Amino acid sequence: MAASLSNPLQTELPGHFVDLRSDTVTRPTEAMLEAMRAAPIGDDGLDGDPSVRQLESAVAARLGKDAGLFVPSCTMANLLAVLAQTASREQVVLESNAHMYTSERGAATFTNLFYLGVPGVEGAMDLDRLAEGVQGGGHKLKTSLVAMETSHNNAAGAVPSLDYMHAVHGLAAARGIAVHLDGARLFNAAVALGVAPDAVARHADTVSLCLSKGLSAPVGAVLSGPAAVIERARALRRMIGGTQRQAGLMAAAGLYAVEHMGARLAQDHARARLLSDGVNAMQGVLRATVPQTNIVQLDVSRSGRDSAAWVRDLEAAGLAVRPWGAARLRCVTHRHIEDSHIARALDSIRAVLARHGQA
């Protein structure tokens, strides 16, 4: 009988499982582990860690920014970007389904900042509604930051166009408002668009980049932007407990990830499309989104069972996915997923459909 994913003592799935819960399950490569073993290290909270400094400089250069800051998570990077560029009783405007709005919101929770969500399509805010939302003066709050996201976590990995990002940045800049990009999966977006990462990052003042998703580093993120903003963020990092000591061990893996792991993300995108096409070819009660990157959402609303029931059924059939609301499942391809795993995942879905007479 399949082991339960709810078991808090279970640290990994059984070998027969296909794990599509997230690309955060990726593990470091042997080359990353070797880089960690060989990394020169120091105390990043005192006189600095040379491997951390190298990572920060490399990411900033790759994204076309002045400076970088290594932090434990992309959530912290986004929080620091907000705190470093806003003041109490000001407003942050972002797409209403953005991860920073629906799942993080640390700055709104711990400060007197206010978040305004703007409706959008596939992660792209309606520009007219955005222009209205950032209008300050009178009874309206001053907007000090606009945030974008790419690829878009909640919009099935959608990648807003560069023209859209350019328009958002121009609209904000004309009003003296800074722009932050939640680029947790920025390299996925760049691959999908067929451009270098800096071509995406240039449409924002500050950018966060997660190292531990598709890039496969074990932990960490980098916030990049203007030198003065990053220095403020560095001071704030200490205040919220983000200072690390011999962090070069992790930074070395992150540096290898940034330098070597971006190009292979196209494989993850192709396998996500295989999964989507396979589900839609069943022509049954399930509908799969057509992915731009490595995230596929399955609509289970016509099946008569909610997403929690589907997660349990698929677990029993050897496939691990995540519920994404009451009527959707999220599947994420990554470095440990091959074509054979997609075939097995589709077999698991067919088995559940057959068990309920819906094949």
Short mmCIF file of C-alpha atoms in Angstrom, two decimals:
data_model
loop_
_atom_site.label_atom_id
_atom_site.label_comp_id
_atom_site.label_asym_id
_atom_site.label_seq_id
_atom_site.Cartn_x
_atom_site.Cartn_y
_atom_site.Cartn_z
CA MET A 1 0.00 0.00 0.00
CA ALA A 2 1.34 3.45 -0.88
CA ALA A 3 2.81 5.41 1.99
CA SER A 4 0.83 8.48 2.95
CA LEU A 5 2.15 11.87 1.89
CA SER A 6 0.61 13.31 5.08
CA ASN A 7 3.05 11.39 7.29
CA PRO A 8 5.20 14.13 8.86
CA LEU A 9 8.06 11.68 9.39
CA GLN A 10 8.27 10.75 5.73
CA THR A 11 11.10 12.72 4.17
CA GLU A 12 10.79 11.47 0.60
CA LEU A 13 8.36 9.65 -1.63
CA PRO A 14 8.70 5.92 -2.31
CA GLY A 15 10.72 5.09 -5.41
CA HIS A 16 7.66 4.10 -7.44
CA PHE A 17 6.08 7.53 -7.08
CA VAL A 18 6.14 10.22 -9.74
CA ASP A 19 6.53 13.48 -7.83
CA LEU A 20 4.96 16.45 -9.61
CA ARG A 21 4.17 18.43 -6.47
CA SER A 22 6.73 21.17 -7.18
CA ASP A 23 10.10 21.92 -8.72
CA THR A 24 11.25 22.71 -5.17
CA VAL A 25 11.83 18.97 -4.68
CA THR A 26 14.89 19.11 -6.95
CA ARG A 27 18.19 18.07 -5.40
CA PRO A 28 21.67 19.41 -6.06
CA THR A 29 23.76 17.82 -8.80
CA GLU A 30 27.08 16.15 -8.09
CA ALA A 31 28.81 19.18 -9.60
CA MET A 32 26.99 21.43 -7.13
CA LEU A 33 28.01 19.23 -4.22
CA GLU A 34 31.62 19.38 -5.38
CA ALA A 35 31.40 23.17 -5.68
CA MET A 36 30.10 23.27 -2.10
CA ARG A 37 32.98 21.14 -0.86
CA ALA A 38 35.54 23.37 -2.59
CA ALA A 39 33.93 26.73 -1.77
CA PRO A 40 35.99 29.35 0.09
CA ILE A 41 33.86 30.50 3.02
CA GLY A 42 33.76 33.23 5.63
CA ASP A 43 31.21 34.76 7.98
CA ASP A 44 28.67 36.66 5.92
CA GLY A 45 27.40 38.45 9.01
CA LEU A 46 30.83 39.80 9.95
CA ASP A 47 33.45 40.49 7.29
CA GLY A 48 31.68 38.71 4.47
CA ASP A 49 31.75 35.35 2.75
CA PRO A 50 33.72 35.29 -0.53
CA SER A 51 31.48 32.70 -2.18
CA VAL A 52 28.37 34.68 -1.24
CA ARG A 53 29.89 37.84 -2.68
CA GLN A 54 30.73 36.00 -5.88
CA LEU A 55 27.17 34.73 -6.21
CA GLU A 56 25.68 38.16 -5.54
CA SER A 57 27.90 39.80 -8.15
CA ALA A 58 27.29 37.09 -10.72
CA VAL A 59 23.50 37.21 -10.42
CA ALA A 60 23.43 41.00 -10.49
CA ALA A 61 25.55 40.99 -13.66
CA ARG A 62 23.41 38.27 -15.26
CA LEU A 63 20.28 40.37 -14.60
CA GLY A 64 21.83 43.71 -15.55
CA LYS A 65 21.67 45.17 -12.05
CA ASP A 66 24.19 47.01 -9.86
CA ALA A 67 24.24 44.70 -6.84
CA GLY A 68 22.82 41.53 -5.34
CA LEU A 69 21.90 40.15 -1.93
CA PHE A 70 21.83 36.44 -1.04
CA VAL A 71 18.91 35.46 1.20
CA PRO A 72 17.45 32.15 2.42
CA SER A 73 14.28 32.26 0.29
CA CYS A 74 12.56 34.14 -2.52
CA THR A 75 9.79 35.08 -0.09
CA MET A 76 12.39 36.94 1.97
CA ALA A 77 13.81 38.54 -1.18
CA ASN A 78 10.37 39.85 -2.12
CA LEU A 79 9.74 41.08 1.41
CA LEU A 80 13.05 42.94 1.49
CA ALA A 81 12.36 44.50 -1.91
CA VAL A 82 9.09 45.86 -0.56
CA LEU A 83 10.52 47.09 2.73
CA ALA A 84 13.53 48.73 1.09
CA GLN A 85 11.44 50.74 -1.38
CA THR A 86 8.37 51.77 0.62
CA ALA A 87 7.37 53.62 3.76
CA SER A 88 4.60 53.23 6.31
CA ARG A 89 1.03 53.89 5.11
CA GLU A 90 2.00 53.61 1.44
CA GLN A 91 0.60 51.23 -1.15
CA VAL A 92 1.98 48.29 -3.13
CA VAL A 93 0.08 47.48 -6.33
CA LEU A 94 0.27 44.06 -7.96
CA GLU A 95 -1.80 41.52 -9.90
CA SER A 96 -4.63 40.17 -7.77
CA ASN A 97 -3.56 36.54 -8.21
CA ALA A 98 0.16 37.17 -7.67
CA HIS A 99 2.03 34.95 -5.23
CA MET A 100 3.18 38.02 -3.28
CA TYR A 101 -0.48 39.01 -2.85
CA THR A 102 -2.16 35.67 -2.19
CA SER A 103 0.55 33.78 -0.29
CA GLU A 104 3.28 36.05 1.09
CA ARG A 105 2.05 39.48 2.19
CA GLY A 106 4.68 39.73 4.91
CA ALA A 107 5.12 43.45 4.38
CA ALA A 108 1.37 43.99 4.73
CA THR A 109 1.24 41.81 7.86
CA PHE A 110 4.19 43.26 9.73
CA THR A 111 4.06 46.92 8.68
CA ASN A 112 1.54 49.65 7.93
CA LEU A 113 1.72 49.03 4.18
CA PHE A 114 -1.36 48.33 2.08
CA TYR A 115 -1.59 45.95 -0.87
CA LEU A 116 -3.92 46.60 -3.81
CA GLY A 117 -4.67 43.72 -6.17
CA VAL A 118 -5.37 44.59 -9.81
CA PRO A 119 -7.34 42.08 -11.92
CA GLY A 120 -5.41 40.46 -14.73
CA VAL A 121 -5.39 37.77 -17.39
CA GLU A 122 -2.73 35.04 -17.26
CA GLY A 123 -0.77 37.02 -14.71
CA ALA A 124 -0.81 40.32 -16.61
CA MET A 125 -2.57 43.23 -14.91
CA ASP A 126 -5.18 45.22 -16.82
CA LEU A 127 -3.17 48.34 -17.66
CA ASP A 128 -6.13 50.70 -17.38
CA ARG A 129 -6.99 49.34 -13.94
CA LEU A 130 -3.31 49.59 -12.99
CA ALA A 131 -3.17 53.25 -14.05
CA GLU A 132 -6.25 53.93 -11.95
CA GLY A 133 -4.84 52.03 -8.96
CA VAL A 134 -1.61 54.01 -8.77
CA GLN A 135 -3.29 57.42 -8.88
CA GLY A 136 -2.39 59.11 -5.59
CA GLY A 137 -3.54 62.32 -3.97
CA GLY A 138 -6.66 63.34 -2.12
CA HIS A 139 -8.12 60.38 -0.26
CA LYS A 140 -5.98 57.87 -2.15
CA LEU A 141 -2.84 56.31 -0.76
CA LYS A 142 0.52 57.04 -2.28
CA THR A 143 1.72 54.06 -4.34
CA SER A 144 5.42 53.47 -3.76
CA LEU A 145 5.85 50.11 -5.52
CA VAL A 146 4.34 48.12 -8.38
CA ALA A 147 5.13 44.41 -8.55
CA MET A 148 5.03 41.93 -11.43
CA GLU A 149 5.61 38.16 -11.50
CA THR A 150 7.14 35.86 -14.13
CA SER A 151 6.66 33.08 -14.67
CA HIS A 152 3.35 33.40 -12.84
CA ASN A 153 2.92 30.73 -10.18
CA ASN A 154 -0.87 30.89 -9.80
CA ALA A 155 -1.57 31.41 -13.51
CA ALA A 156 -0.19 27.98 -14.45
CA GLY A 157 3.31 29.25 -15.17
CA ALA A 158 2.18 31.92 -17.62
CA VAL A 159 4.81 34.31 -18.97
CA PRO A 160 3.65 37.90 -19.52
CA SER A 161 5.03 39.44 -22.69
CA LEU A 162 8.01 41.79 -22.69
CA ASP A 163 5.79 44.46 -24.25
CA TYR A 164 3.46 44.21 -21.27
CA MET A 165 6.35 44.40 -18.79
CA HIS A 166 7.75 47.41 -20.66
CA ALA A 167 4.36 49.13 -20.44
CA VAL A 168 4.06 48.49 -16.70
CA HIS A 169 7.56 49.78 -16.04
CA GLY A 170 6.96 52.87 -18.17
CA LEU A 171 3.64 53.63 -16.48
CA ALA A 172 5.19 53.36 -13.03
CA ALA A 173 8.38 55.26 -13.89
CA ALA A 174 6.36 58.18 -15.29
CA ARG A 175 4.83 58.54 -11.82
CA GLY A 176 8.07 58.06 -9.89
CA ILE A 177 7.07 54.57 -8.70
CA ALA A 178 9.59 51.75 -8.40
CA VAL A 179 8.87 48.34 -9.94
CA HIS A 180 9.76 44.98 -8.41
CA LEU A 181 9.75 41.69 -10.29
CA ASP A 182 9.03 38.48 -8.44
CA GLY A 183 11.25 36.39 -10.67
CA ALA A 184 11.26 33.20 -8.64
CA ARG A 185 11.13 31.31 -11.96
CA LEU A 186 12.62 34.10 -14.09
CA PHE A 187 14.93 31.69 -15.92
CA ASN A 188 11.89 29.63 -16.94
CA ALA A 189 10.31 32.80 -18.32
CA ALA A 190 13.47 33.72 -20.22
CA VAL A 191 13.64 30.25 -21.79
CA ALA A 192 9.97 30.42 -22.78
CA LEU A 193 10.50 33.83 -24.40
CA GLY A 194 13.78 32.81 -26.05
CA VAL A 195 15.71 35.69 -24.51
CA ALA A 196 18.50 36.17 -21.98
CA PRO A 197 17.44 36.73 -18.34
CA ASP A 198 18.49 40.39 -18.40
CA ALA A 199 16.02 41.04 -21.23
CA VAL A 200 13.26 40.18 -18.75
CA ALA A 201 14.86 41.82 -15.70
CA ARG A 202 15.40 45.18 -17.40
CA HIS A 203 11.71 45.98 -17.01
CA ALA A 204 12.00 46.20 -13.21
CA ASP A 205 14.12 48.13 -10.73
CA THR A 206 14.55 45.19 -8.36
CA VAL A 207 14.33 41.48 -9.16
CA SER A 208 14.18 38.36 -7.01
CA LEU A 209 15.51 35.04 -8.34
CA CYS A 210 14.93 31.69 -6.64
CA LEU A 211 17.83 29.23 -6.84
CA SER A 212 16.08 26.19 -5.39
CA LYS A 213 13.29 25.52 -7.90
CA GLY A 214 14.10 24.43 -11.44
CA LEU A 215 17.71 25.55 -11.10
CA SER A 216 18.11 22.75 -8.52
CA ALA A 217 20.25 24.47 -5.90
CA PRO A 218 19.43 23.27 -2.37
CA VAL A 219 18.38 26.61 -0.91
CA GLY A 220 18.37 30.36 -1.38
CA ALA A 221 17.49 33.33 -3.56
CA VAL A 222 19.14 36.54 -4.71
CA LEU A 223 17.61 40.01 -4.71
CA SER A 224 19.20 42.33 -7.30
CA GLY A 225 18.80 46.01 -7.99
CA PRO A 226 20.33 49.47 -7.51
CA ALA A 227 23.25 49.54 -5.09
CA ALA A 228 21.52 51.90 -2.65
CA VAL A 229 18.38 49.76 -2.50
CA ILE A 230 20.39 46.59 -1.97
CA GLU A 231 22.32 48.21 0.87
CA ARG A 232 19.04 49.09 2.57
CA ALA A 233 17.85 45.55 2.00
CA ARG A 234 21.08 44.20 3.52
CA ALA A 235 20.47 46.14 6.72
CA LEU A 236 16.84 45.00 6.79
CA ARG A 237 17.92 41.40 6.22
CA ARG A 238 19.72 41.46 9.55
CA MET A 239 16.66 42.88 11.31
CA ILE A 240 14.39 40.06 10.12
CA GLY A 241 16.87 37.29 10.89
CA GLY A 242 18.16 36.66 7.39
CA THR A 243 21.88 37.02 8.07
CA GLN A 244 23.72 33.74 7.51
CA ARG A 245 27.21 32.73 8.55
CA GLN A 246 29.23 30.29 6.41
CA ALA A 247 26.61 30.72 3.71
CA GLY A 248 29.20 30.23 0.99
CA LEU A 249 28.47 26.52 1.16
CA MET A 250 24.98 27.21 -0.20
CA ALA A 251 26.06 30.12 -2.38
CA ALA A 252 28.51 27.92 -4.28
CA ALA A 253 25.69 25.59 -5.30
CA GLY A 254 23.58 28.59 -6.26
CA LEU A 255 26.38 30.01 -8.42
CA TYR A 256 26.73 26.70 -10.25
CA ALA A 257 22.94 26.63 -10.75
CA VAL A 258 22.86 30.10 -12.25
CA GLU A 259 25.79 29.42 -14.56
CA HIS A 260 24.87 25.91 -15.75
CA MET A 261 21.23 24.94 -15.10
CA GLY A 262 19.20 27.51 -17.03
CA ALA A 263 19.41 26.05 -20.52
CA ARG A 264 18.05 22.64 -19.52
CA LEU A 265 14.75 24.18 -18.32
CA ALA A 266 13.44 23.78 -21.87
CA GLN A 267 13.30 20.03 -21.16
CA ASP A 268 10.97 20.64 -18.23
CA HIS A 269 8.74 22.79 -20.42
CA ALA A 270 8.58 20.09 -23.10
CA ARG A 271 7.60 17.45 -20.55
CA ALA A 272 4.92 19.71 -19.09
CA ARG A 273 3.48 19.94 -22.61
CA LEU A 274 3.60 16.13 -22.90
CA LEU A 275 1.56 15.88 -19.70
CA SER A 276 -0.94 18.51 -20.82
CA ASP A 277 -1.40 16.96 -24.26
CA GLY A 278 -1.78 13.49 -22.72
CA VAL A 279 -4.51 14.58 -20.33
CA ASN A 280 -6.43 16.54 -22.96
CA ALA A 281 -6.17 13.61 -25.40
CA MET A 282 -8.20 11.52 -22.93
CA GLN A 283 -11.19 13.74 -23.79
CA GLY A 284 -12.73 12.96 -20.43
CA VAL A 285 -13.79 14.93 -17.39
CA LEU A 286 -10.34 16.47 -16.84
CA ARG A 287 -9.00 19.53 -18.65
CA ALA A 288 -5.35 20.55 -18.57
CA THR A 289 -3.95 24.02 -19.15
CA VAL A 290 -1.56 24.37 -22.07
CA PRO A 291 1.74 25.30 -20.42
CA GLN A 292 4.18 28.02 -21.42
CA THR A 293 6.68 26.75 -18.88
CA ASN A 294 6.80 23.84 -16.42
CA ILE A 295 3.46 24.16 -14.62
CA VAL A 296 0.26 22.39 -15.63
CA GLN A 297 -3.07 22.81 -13.85
CA LEU A 298 -5.76 20.16 -14.10
CA ASP A 299 -9.40 21.25 -13.85
CA VAL A 300 -11.31 18.51 -11.98
CA SER A 301 -14.59 20.41 -11.60
CA ARG A 302 -16.49 18.11 -13.97
CA SER A 303 -15.39 14.92 -12.20
CA GLY A 304 -17.73 15.17 -9.21
CA ARG A 305 -14.79 15.04 -6.76
CA ASP A 306 -12.82 17.90 -5.31
CA SER A 307 -9.07 18.38 -5.57
CA ALA A 308 -8.39 16.87 -2.12
CA ALA A 309 -10.08 13.62 -3.17
CA TRP A 310 -8.10 13.61 -6.39
CA VAL A 311 -4.83 14.06 -4.50
CA ARG A 312 -5.65 11.03 -2.35
CA ASP A 313 -6.72 8.92 -5.32
CA LEU A 314 -3.64 9.80 -7.34
CA GLU A 315 -1.38 9.16 -4.36
CA ALA A 316 -2.78 5.64 -4.15
CA ALA A 317 -2.07 5.26 -7.87
CA GLY A 318 1.56 6.41 -7.53
CA LEU A 319 1.36 10.07 -8.55
CA ALA A 320 2.01 13.01 -6.20
CA VAL A 321 0.39 16.35 -7.09
CA ARG A 322 -0.85 19.34 -5.10
CA PRO A 323 -4.38 20.69 -4.69
CA TRP A 324 -4.68 24.20 -6.12
CA GLY A 325 -8.04 25.38 -4.89
CA ALA A 326 -11.12 23.18 -4.62
CA ALA A 327 -11.32 22.25 -8.29
CA ARG A 328 -7.74 22.29 -9.57
CA LEU A 329 -4.57 20.27 -9.26
CA ARG A 330 -1.08 21.61 -9.88
CA CYS A 331 1.61 19.53 -11.57
CA VAL A 332 5.17 20.83 -11.95
CA THR A 333 7.87 19.19 -14.05
CA HIS A 334 11.52 19.41 -13.05
CA ARG A 335 14.98 17.93 -13.47
CA HIS A 336 14.08 14.56 -11.95
CA ILE A 337 11.15 14.00 -14.34
CA GLU A 338 11.81 12.16 -17.61
CA ASP A 339 9.51 11.13 -20.46
CA SER A 340 8.93 7.77 -18.76
CA HIS A 341 7.66 9.54 -15.64
CA ILE A 342 5.14 11.49 -17.71
CA ALA A 343 3.91 8.19 -19.17
CA ARG A 344 3.55 6.77 -15.66
CA ALA A 345 1.74 9.91 -14.48
CA LEU A 346 -0.76 9.59 -17.32
CA ASP A 347 -1.24 5.92 -16.44
CA SER A 348 -2.01 6.93 -12.85
CA ILE A 349 -4.59 9.45 -14.02
CA ARG A 350 -6.21 6.86 -16.30
CA ALA A 351 -6.32 4.38 -13.42
CA VAL A 352 -8.18 6.85 -11.19
CA LEU A 353 -10.60 7.71 -13.97
CA ALA A 354 -11.28 4.03 -14.60
CA ARG A 355 -11.82 3.34 -10.91
CA HIS A 356 -14.58 5.94 -10.89
CA GLY A 357 -16.07 4.88 -14.21
CA GLN A 358 -14.87 8.00 -16.02
CA ALA A 359 -12.23 6.56 -18.35
#
